[in-house]
Coordinates of C-alpha atoms in Angstrom, one line a residue:
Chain A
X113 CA 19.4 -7.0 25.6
X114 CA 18.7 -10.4 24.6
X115 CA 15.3 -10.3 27.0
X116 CA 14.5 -7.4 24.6
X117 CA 15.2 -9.2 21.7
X118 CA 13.3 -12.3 22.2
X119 CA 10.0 -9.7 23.5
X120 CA 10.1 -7.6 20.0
X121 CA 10.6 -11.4 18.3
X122 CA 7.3 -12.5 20.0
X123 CA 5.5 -9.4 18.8
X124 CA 6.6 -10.1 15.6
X125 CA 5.3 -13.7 15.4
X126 CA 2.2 -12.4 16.8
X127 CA 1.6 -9.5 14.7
X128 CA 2.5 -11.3 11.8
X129 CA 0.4 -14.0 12.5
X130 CA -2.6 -12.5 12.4
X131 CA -1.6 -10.0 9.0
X132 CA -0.8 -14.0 7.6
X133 CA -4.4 -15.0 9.1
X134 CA -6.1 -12.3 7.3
X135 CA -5.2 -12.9 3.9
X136 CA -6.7 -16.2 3.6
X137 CA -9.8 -14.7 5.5
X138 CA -10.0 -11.5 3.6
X139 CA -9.8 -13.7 0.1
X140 CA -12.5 -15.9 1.6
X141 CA -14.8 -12.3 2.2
X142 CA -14.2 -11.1 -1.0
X143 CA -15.3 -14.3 -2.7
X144 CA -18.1 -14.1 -0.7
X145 CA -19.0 -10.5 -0.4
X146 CA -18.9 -10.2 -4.3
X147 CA -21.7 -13.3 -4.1
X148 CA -23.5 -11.4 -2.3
X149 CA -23.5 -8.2 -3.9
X150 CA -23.8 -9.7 -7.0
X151 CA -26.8 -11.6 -5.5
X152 CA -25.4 -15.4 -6.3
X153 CA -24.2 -18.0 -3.7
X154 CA -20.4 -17.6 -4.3
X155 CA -18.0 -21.0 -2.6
X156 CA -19.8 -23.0 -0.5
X157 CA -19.0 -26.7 -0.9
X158 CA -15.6 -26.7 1.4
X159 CA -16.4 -26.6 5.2
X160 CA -19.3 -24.3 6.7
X161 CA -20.4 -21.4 4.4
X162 CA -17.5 -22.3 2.3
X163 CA -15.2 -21.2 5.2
X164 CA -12.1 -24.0 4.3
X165 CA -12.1 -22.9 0.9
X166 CA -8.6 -20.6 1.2
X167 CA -7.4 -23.9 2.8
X168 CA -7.9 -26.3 -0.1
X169 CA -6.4 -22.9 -2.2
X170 CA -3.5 -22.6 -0.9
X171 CA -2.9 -26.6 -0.7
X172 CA -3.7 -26.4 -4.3
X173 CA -1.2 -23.3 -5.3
X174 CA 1.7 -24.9 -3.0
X175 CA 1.7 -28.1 -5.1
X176 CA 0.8 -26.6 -8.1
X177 CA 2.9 -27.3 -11.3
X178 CA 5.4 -24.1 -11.1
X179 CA 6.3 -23.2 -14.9
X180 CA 9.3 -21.2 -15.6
X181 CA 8.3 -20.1 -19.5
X182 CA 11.6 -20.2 -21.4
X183 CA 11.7 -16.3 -22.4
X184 CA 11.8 -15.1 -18.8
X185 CA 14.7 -13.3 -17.2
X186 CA 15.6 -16.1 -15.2
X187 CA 16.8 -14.0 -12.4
X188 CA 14.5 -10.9 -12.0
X189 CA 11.4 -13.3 -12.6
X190 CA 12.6 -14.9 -9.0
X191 CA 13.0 -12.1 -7.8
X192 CA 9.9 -10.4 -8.0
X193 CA 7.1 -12.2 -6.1
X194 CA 10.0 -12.4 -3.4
X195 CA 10.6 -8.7 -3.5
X196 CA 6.4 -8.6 -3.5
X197 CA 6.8 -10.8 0.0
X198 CA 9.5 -9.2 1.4
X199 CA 8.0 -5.6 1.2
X200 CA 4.4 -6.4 2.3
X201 CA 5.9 -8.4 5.4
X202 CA 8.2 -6.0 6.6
X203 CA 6.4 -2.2 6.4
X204 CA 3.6 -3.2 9.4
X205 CA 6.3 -3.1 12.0
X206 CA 5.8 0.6 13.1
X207 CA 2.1 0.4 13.4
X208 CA 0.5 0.0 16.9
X209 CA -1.8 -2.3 16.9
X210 CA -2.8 -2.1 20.4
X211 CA -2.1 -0.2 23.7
X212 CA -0.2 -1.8 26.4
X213 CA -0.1 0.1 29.5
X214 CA 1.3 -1.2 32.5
X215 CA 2.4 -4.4 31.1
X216 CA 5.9 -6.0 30.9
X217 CA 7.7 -9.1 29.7
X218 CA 10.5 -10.7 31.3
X219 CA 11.2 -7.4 32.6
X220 CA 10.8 -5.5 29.0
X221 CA 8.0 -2.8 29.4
X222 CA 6.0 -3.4 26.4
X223 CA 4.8 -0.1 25.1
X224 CA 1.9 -1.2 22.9
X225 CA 1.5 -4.4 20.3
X226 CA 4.1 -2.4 17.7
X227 CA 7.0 -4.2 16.9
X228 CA 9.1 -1.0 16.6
X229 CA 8.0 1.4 19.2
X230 CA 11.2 3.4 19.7
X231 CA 12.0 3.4 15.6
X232 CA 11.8 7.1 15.5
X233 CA 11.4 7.5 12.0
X234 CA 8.0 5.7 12.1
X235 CA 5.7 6.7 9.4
X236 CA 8.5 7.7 7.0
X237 CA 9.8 4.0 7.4
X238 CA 6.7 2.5 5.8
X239 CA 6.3 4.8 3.4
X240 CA 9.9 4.6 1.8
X241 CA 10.0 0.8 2.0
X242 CA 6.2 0.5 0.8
X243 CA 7.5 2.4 -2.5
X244 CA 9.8 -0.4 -3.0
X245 CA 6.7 -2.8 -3.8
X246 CA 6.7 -1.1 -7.4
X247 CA 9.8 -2.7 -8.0
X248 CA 8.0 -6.0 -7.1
X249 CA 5.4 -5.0 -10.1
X250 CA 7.3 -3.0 -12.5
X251 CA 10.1 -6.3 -12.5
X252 CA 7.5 -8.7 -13.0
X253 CA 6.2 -7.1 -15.6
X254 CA 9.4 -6.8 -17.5
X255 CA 11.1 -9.9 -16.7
X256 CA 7.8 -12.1 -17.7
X257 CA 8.2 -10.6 -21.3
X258 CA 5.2 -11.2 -22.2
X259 CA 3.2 -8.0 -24.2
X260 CA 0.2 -8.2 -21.1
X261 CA 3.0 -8.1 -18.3
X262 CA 4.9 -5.2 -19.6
X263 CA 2.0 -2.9 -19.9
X264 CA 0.1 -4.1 -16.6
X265 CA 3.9 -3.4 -14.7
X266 CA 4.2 -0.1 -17.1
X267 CA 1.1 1.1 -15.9
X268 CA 1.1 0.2 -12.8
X269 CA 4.4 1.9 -12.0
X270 CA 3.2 5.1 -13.2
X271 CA 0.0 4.8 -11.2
X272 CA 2.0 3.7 -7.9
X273 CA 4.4 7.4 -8.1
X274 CA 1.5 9.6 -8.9
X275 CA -0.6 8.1 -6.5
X276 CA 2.3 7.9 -3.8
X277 CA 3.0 12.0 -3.9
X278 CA -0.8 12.0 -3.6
X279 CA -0.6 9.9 -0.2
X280 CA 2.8 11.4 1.2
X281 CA 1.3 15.1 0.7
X282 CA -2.1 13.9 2.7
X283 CA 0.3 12.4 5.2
X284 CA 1.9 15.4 5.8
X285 CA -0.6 17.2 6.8
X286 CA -1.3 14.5 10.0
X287 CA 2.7 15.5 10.8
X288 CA 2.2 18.8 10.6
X289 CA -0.6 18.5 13.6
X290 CA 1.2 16.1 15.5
X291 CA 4.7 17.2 15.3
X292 CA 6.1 13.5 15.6
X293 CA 6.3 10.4 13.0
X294 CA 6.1 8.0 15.7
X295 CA 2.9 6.1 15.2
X296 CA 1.9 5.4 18.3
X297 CA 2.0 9.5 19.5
X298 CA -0.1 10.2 16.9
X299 CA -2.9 7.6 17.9
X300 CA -2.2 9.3 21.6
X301 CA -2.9 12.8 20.4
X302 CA -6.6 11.4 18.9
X303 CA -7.6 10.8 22.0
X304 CA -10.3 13.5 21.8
X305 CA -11.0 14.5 18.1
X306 CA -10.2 11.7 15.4
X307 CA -7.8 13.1 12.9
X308 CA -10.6 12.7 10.0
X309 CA -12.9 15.3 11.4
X310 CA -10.7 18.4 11.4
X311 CA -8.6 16.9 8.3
X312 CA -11.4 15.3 6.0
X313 CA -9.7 16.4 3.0
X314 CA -6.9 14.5 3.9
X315 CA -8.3 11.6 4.5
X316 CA -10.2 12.0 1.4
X317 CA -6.8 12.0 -0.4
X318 CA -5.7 8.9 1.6
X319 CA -8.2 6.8 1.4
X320 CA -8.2 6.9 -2.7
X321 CA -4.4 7.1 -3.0
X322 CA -4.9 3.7 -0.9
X323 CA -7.0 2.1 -3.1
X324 CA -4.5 3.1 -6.1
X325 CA -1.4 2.2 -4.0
X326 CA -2.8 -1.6 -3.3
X327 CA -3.6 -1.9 -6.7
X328 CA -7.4 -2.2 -5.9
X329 CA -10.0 -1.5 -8.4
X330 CA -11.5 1.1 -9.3
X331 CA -7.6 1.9 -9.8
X332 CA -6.4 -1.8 -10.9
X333 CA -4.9 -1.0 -14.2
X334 CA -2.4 -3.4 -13.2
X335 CA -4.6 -6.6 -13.9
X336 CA -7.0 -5.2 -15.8
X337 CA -8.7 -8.7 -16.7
X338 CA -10.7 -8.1 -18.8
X339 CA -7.9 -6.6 -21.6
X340 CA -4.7 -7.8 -20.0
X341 CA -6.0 -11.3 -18.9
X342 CA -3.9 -10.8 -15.6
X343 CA -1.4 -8.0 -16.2
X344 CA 2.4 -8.3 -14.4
X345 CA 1.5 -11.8 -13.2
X346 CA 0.2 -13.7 -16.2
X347 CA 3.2 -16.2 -16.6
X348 CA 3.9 -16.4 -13.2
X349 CA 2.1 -20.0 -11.5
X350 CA 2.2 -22.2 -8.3
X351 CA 3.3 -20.5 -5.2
X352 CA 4.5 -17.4 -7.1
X353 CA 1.5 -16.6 -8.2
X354 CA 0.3 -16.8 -5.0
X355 CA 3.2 -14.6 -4.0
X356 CA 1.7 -11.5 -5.8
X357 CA -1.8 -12.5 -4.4
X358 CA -0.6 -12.5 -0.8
X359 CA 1.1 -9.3 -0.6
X360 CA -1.4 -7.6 -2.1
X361 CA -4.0 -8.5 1.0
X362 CA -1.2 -7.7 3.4
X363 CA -0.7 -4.3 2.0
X364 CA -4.5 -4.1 2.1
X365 CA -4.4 -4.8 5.6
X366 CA -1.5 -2.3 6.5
X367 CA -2.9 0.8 4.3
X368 CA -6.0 0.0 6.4
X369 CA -4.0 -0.1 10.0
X370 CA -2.6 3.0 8.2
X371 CA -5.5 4.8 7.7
X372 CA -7.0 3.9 11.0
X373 CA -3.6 5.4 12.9
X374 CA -3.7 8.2 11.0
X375 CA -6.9 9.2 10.8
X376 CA -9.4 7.2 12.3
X377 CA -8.1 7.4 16.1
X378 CA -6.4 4.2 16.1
X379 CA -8.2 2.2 19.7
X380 CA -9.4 5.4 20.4
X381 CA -13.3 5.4 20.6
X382 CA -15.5 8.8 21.4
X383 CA -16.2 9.2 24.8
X384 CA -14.2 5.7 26.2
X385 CA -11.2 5.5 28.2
X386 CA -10.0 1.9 27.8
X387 CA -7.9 0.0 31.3
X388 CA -4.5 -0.5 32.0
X389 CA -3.1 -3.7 31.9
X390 CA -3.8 -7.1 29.7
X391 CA -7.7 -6.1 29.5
X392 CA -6.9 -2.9 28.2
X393 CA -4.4 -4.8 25.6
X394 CA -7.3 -7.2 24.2
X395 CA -10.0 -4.4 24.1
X396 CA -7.9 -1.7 22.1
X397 CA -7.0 -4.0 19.9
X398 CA -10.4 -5.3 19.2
X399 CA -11.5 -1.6 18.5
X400 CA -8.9 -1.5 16.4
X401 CA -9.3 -4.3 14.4
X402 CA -13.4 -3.6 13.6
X403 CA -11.8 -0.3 12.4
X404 CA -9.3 -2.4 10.2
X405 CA -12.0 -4.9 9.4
X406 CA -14.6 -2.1 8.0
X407 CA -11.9 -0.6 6.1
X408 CA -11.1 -3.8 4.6
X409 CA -14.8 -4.8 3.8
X410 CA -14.7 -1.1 2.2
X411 CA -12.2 -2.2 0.0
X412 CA -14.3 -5.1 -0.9
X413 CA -17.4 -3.1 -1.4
X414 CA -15.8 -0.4 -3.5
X415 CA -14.5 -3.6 -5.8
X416 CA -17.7 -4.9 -6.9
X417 CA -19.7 -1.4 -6.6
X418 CA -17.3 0.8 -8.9
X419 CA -16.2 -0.1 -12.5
X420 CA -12.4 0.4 -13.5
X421 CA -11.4 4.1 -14.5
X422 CA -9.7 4.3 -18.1
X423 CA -5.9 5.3 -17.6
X424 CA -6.1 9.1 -18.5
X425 CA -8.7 9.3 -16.1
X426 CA -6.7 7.5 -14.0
X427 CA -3.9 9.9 -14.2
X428 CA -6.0 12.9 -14.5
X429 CA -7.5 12.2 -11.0
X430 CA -4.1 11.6 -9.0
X431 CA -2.1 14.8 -10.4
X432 CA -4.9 17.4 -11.4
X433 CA -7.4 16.3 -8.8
X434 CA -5.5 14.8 -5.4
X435 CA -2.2 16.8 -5.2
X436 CA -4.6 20.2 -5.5
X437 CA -6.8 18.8 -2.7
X438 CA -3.6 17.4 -0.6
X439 CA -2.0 20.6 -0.7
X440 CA -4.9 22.8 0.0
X441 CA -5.2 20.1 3.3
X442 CA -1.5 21.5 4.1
X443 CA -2.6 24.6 3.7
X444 CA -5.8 24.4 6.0
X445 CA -3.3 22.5 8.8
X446 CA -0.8 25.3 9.0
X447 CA -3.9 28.0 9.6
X448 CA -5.1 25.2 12.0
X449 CA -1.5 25.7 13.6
X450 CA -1.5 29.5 13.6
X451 CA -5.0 29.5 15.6
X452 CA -3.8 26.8 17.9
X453 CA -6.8 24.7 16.9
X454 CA -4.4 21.1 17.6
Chain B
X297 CA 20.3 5.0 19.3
X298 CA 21.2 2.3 16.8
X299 CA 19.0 -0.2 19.4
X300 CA 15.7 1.6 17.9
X301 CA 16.8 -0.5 14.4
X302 CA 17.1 -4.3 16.2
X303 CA 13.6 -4.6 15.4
X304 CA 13.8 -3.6 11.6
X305 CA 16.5 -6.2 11.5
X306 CA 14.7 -8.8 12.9
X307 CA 12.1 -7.7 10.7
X308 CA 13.9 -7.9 7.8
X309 CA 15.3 -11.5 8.3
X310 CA 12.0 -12.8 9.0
X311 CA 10.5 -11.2 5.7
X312 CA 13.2 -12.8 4.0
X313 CA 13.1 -15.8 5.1
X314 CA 9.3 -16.0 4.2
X315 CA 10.4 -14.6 1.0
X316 CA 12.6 -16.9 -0.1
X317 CA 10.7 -19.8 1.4
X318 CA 7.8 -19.1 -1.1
X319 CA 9.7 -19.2 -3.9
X320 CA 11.7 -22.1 -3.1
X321 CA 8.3 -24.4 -1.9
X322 CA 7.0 -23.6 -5.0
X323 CA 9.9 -24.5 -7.0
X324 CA 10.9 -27.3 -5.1
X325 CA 7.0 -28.9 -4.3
X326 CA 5.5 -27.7 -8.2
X327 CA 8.6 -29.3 -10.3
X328 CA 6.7 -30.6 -13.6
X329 CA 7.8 -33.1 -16.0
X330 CA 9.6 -31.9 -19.3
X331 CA 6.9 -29.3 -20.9
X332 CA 6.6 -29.0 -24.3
X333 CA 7.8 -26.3 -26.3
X334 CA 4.5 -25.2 -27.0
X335 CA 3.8 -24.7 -22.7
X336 CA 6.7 -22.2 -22.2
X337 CA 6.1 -19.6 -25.0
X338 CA 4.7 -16.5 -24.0
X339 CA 0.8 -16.2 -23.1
X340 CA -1.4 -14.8 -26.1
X341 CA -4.7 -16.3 -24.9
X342 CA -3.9 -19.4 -26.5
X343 CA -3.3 -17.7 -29.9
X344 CA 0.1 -18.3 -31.6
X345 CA 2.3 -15.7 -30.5
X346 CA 2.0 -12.0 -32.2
X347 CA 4.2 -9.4 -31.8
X348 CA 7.1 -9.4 -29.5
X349 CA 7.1 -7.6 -26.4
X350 CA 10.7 -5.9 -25.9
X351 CA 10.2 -2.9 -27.5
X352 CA 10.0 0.7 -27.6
X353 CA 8.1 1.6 -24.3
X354 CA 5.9 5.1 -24.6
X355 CA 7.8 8.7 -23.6
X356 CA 4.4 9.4 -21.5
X357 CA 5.6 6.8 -19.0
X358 CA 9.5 8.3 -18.9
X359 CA 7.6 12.1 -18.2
X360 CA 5.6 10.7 -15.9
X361 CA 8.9 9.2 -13.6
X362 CA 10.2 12.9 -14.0
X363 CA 7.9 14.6 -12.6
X364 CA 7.4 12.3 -10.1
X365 CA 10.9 12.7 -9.2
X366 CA 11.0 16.5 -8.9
X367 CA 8.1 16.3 -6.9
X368 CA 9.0 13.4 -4.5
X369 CA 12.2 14.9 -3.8
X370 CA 10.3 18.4 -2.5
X371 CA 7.7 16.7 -0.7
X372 CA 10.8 14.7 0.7
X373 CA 11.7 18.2 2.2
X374 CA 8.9 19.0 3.6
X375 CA 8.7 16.0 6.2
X376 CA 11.5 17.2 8.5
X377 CA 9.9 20.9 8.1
X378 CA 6.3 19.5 8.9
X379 CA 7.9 17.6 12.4
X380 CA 9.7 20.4 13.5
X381 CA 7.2 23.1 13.0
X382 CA 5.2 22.4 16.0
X383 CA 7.6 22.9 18.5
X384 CA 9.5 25.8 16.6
X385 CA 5.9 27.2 17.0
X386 CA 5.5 26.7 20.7
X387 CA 9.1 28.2 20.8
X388 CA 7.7 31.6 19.7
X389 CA 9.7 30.9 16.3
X390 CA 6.5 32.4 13.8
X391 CA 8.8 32.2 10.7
X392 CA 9.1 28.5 10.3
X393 CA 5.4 28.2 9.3
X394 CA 5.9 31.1 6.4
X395 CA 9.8 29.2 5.5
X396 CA 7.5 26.0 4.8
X397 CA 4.7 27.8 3.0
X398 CA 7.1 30.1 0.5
X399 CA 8.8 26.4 -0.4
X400 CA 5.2 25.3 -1.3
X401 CA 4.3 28.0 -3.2
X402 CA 7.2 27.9 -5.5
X403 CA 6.2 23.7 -6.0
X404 CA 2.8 25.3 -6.3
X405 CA 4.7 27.5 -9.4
X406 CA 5.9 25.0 -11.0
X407 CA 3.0 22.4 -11.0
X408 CA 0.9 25.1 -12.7
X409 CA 4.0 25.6 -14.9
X410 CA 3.7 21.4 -15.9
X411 CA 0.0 21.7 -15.6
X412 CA -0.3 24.7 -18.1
X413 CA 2.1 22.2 -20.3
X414 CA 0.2 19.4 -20.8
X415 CA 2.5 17.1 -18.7
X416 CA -0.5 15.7 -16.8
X417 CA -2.4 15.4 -19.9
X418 CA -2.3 11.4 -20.9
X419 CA -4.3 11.9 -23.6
X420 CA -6.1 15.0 -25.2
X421 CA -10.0 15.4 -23.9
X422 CA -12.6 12.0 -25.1
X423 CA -9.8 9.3 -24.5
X424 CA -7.8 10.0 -28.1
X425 CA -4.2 9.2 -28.1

């Protein structure tokens, strides 16, 4: 029990330990990826390339003055970057980020770097708790009371649902093939034929609800700079501030393990079968990350390639364009299943 | 069966934790001296403050959490239909496919009933309000 215990603890600490190491990285690539594409220099003065720079950031937010403006909602406005944290560090636990064959841990088989592998609810887990985030916004928003706040949370709730039922109907589809909601079955039953080839559609759908969910542009109404200054997070400084920022590169990260699970084969790779044993740990999980890594520069490239989309537009895409395109996925799954394709 | 849930507990504790210990570093490390009057009103750019911000929100938003609602709770349905059907299948059980695909035609029915309503409509065709 408590050998069991202390093994899922560990995979915690390392999972979220490198989810923790990616934000800093990830804010560092998008500073310098929009340089790039923008054909400038971008930071460059802190360390090598401008690599310390999240480091002197985050020393700078953590001892930042932290302003409580005096018209807040004293106790939703501490509530919501926490809520923000709380959901972005808790939904990854049911994806596996690696496969673990063979291995065990004082005495505990290992069954793949998941922290969950026997939750059998799986994907339905993170997507319930990772609709909890809009509280994060949509309470930030109010409780900031402040004009900019209230319409960035506003919008951004009503973007979040529309683009969720977009997402949850793609998902179904990937269900409907595999039969299971266990994560780690589903990258199994890739092993041949990635999940994106047969169900492009789909993953069509994902991908942009994605984008939407995480509050990315084109779809980041939320922030809008250049009308709402910052949008839910305007009066919020320091560490809180930071809060917000954080969560949002850790969702990025899981909606792009998400997507790679789902769709993209998770370690799986056309044509190699990966060893048993700690070898086979290190190089699924390698495959798996460049598949998390392009997904994440994608998210980076889409920023500073696309402008924002007005809010109609907005809306008209996720309930007249996606849920058509969702459902006529489902629809091309269950003939799949008839035929016996998967 | 309740072992499967350790780890969401676990889980849970640490994001909490990690939660809480951001807002409280930053409360505790980024305490300011007394700020003027003029630091905690509400952000307007620098402007002097127009227009309060508690006030009627618009009805496009509240039919926008409706709908949503109807249809989250059908696609809700449709997840323990979509992990069963696959064995049912194998079973020889050919009727659970057609079960799941009558429910989606009558959600089908009544998003072209909203559609043919205007309900996805945020704003009438060129951006207008």
């Amino acid at each position: 029990m408590w050998a069991e215990v202390g093994v899922t603890a560990f995979k915690l600490a390392v999972i979220a330990g490198v989810l923790l190491t990616v934000v800093p990285v990830m804010t560092w690539v998008e500073r310098r990826g929009a340089a790039f594409i923008q054909d400038r220099l971008g930071p460059n003065r802190v360390g090598p390339w401008g690599l310390l720079q999240p480091v002197a950031d985050a020393v700078k937010l953590l001892f930042k003055e932290d302003v409580t403006p005096a018209h807040v909602s004293k106790g939703l406005y501490f509530l919501a970057p926490a809520i923000a944290v709380f959901v972005a560090l808790s939904t990854f636990i049911v994806i596996p980020f690696a496969k673990a064959e063979g291995i065990t841990l004082f005495g505990v088989p290992l069954k793949g770097l998941i922290v969950a592998p026997d939750l059998n609810i799986g994907v339905l887990y993170l997507l319930a708790l990772s609709s909890i985030s809009v509280y994060g916004i949509v309470l930030a928003g109010w409780a900031s009371n402040n004009k900019y706040s209230l319409l960035g949370g506003l919008r951004s709730s009503a973007q979040l649902i529309s683009y969720e039922l977009a997402m949850t109907l793609a998902v179904l589809g990937v269900l409907l093939a595999n039969g299971d909601l266990r994560l780690t079955t589903i990258v199994e039953h890739q092993g041949k034929l990635w999940n994106a080839v047969p169900q492009f559609l789909g993953f069509l759908v994902f991908l942009v609800a994605a984008f939407a969910e995480t509050n990315r542009l084109p779809f980041d109404l939320a922030e809008a700079e250049n009308e709402l200054v910052a949008g839910y997070h305007v009066e919020f400084s320091s560490m809180k501030f930071a809060a917000f920022m954080m969560s949002e590169y850790i969702n990025m990260t899981t909606v792009s393990a998400l997507a790679t699970t789902l769709y993209l084969g998770g370690w799986n790779l056309p044509g190699v079968s990966l060893p048993s044993g700690w070898l086979g740990l290190l190089l699924s999980f390698a495959i798996f990350f460049a598949k998390v890594g392009f997904l994440l520069w994608l998210f980076v490239w889409v920023r500073w390639t696309l402008p924002r989309f007005r809010f109609d537009q907005l809306m008209r895409l996720g309930w007249k364009g996606l849920i058509p395109l969702a459902l006529l996925n489902l629809l091309w799954v269950s003939l799949g299943l008839t035929q016996g394709w998967w | 069966m309740s072992a499967q849930y350790v780890p969401v507990l676990l889980t849970f504790a640490f994001a909490a934790t990690m939660a809480g210990a951001i807002v409280g570093l930053s409360a505790l490390l980024g305490r300011g001296k007394l700020a003027h009057r003029r630091k905690l009103e509400p952000y307007e750019s620098g402007m002097l403050l127009i227009d309060a911000s508690r006030k009627r929100v618009s009805v496009k938003f509240f039919v926008v959490a409706m709908v949503f609602i109807v249809f989250d709770v059908e696609v809700a349905f449709l997840y323990p239909w979509a992990v069963s059907v696959k064995t049912l299948l194998a079973e020889g059980n050919k009727l659970v496919l057609w079960d799941g695909l009558i429910f989606l035609l009558l959600v089908t029915i009544g998003y072209v009933y909203l559609w043919r309503e205007g309900a996805f409509d945020w704003a009438k065709r060129g951006g207008e309000q």
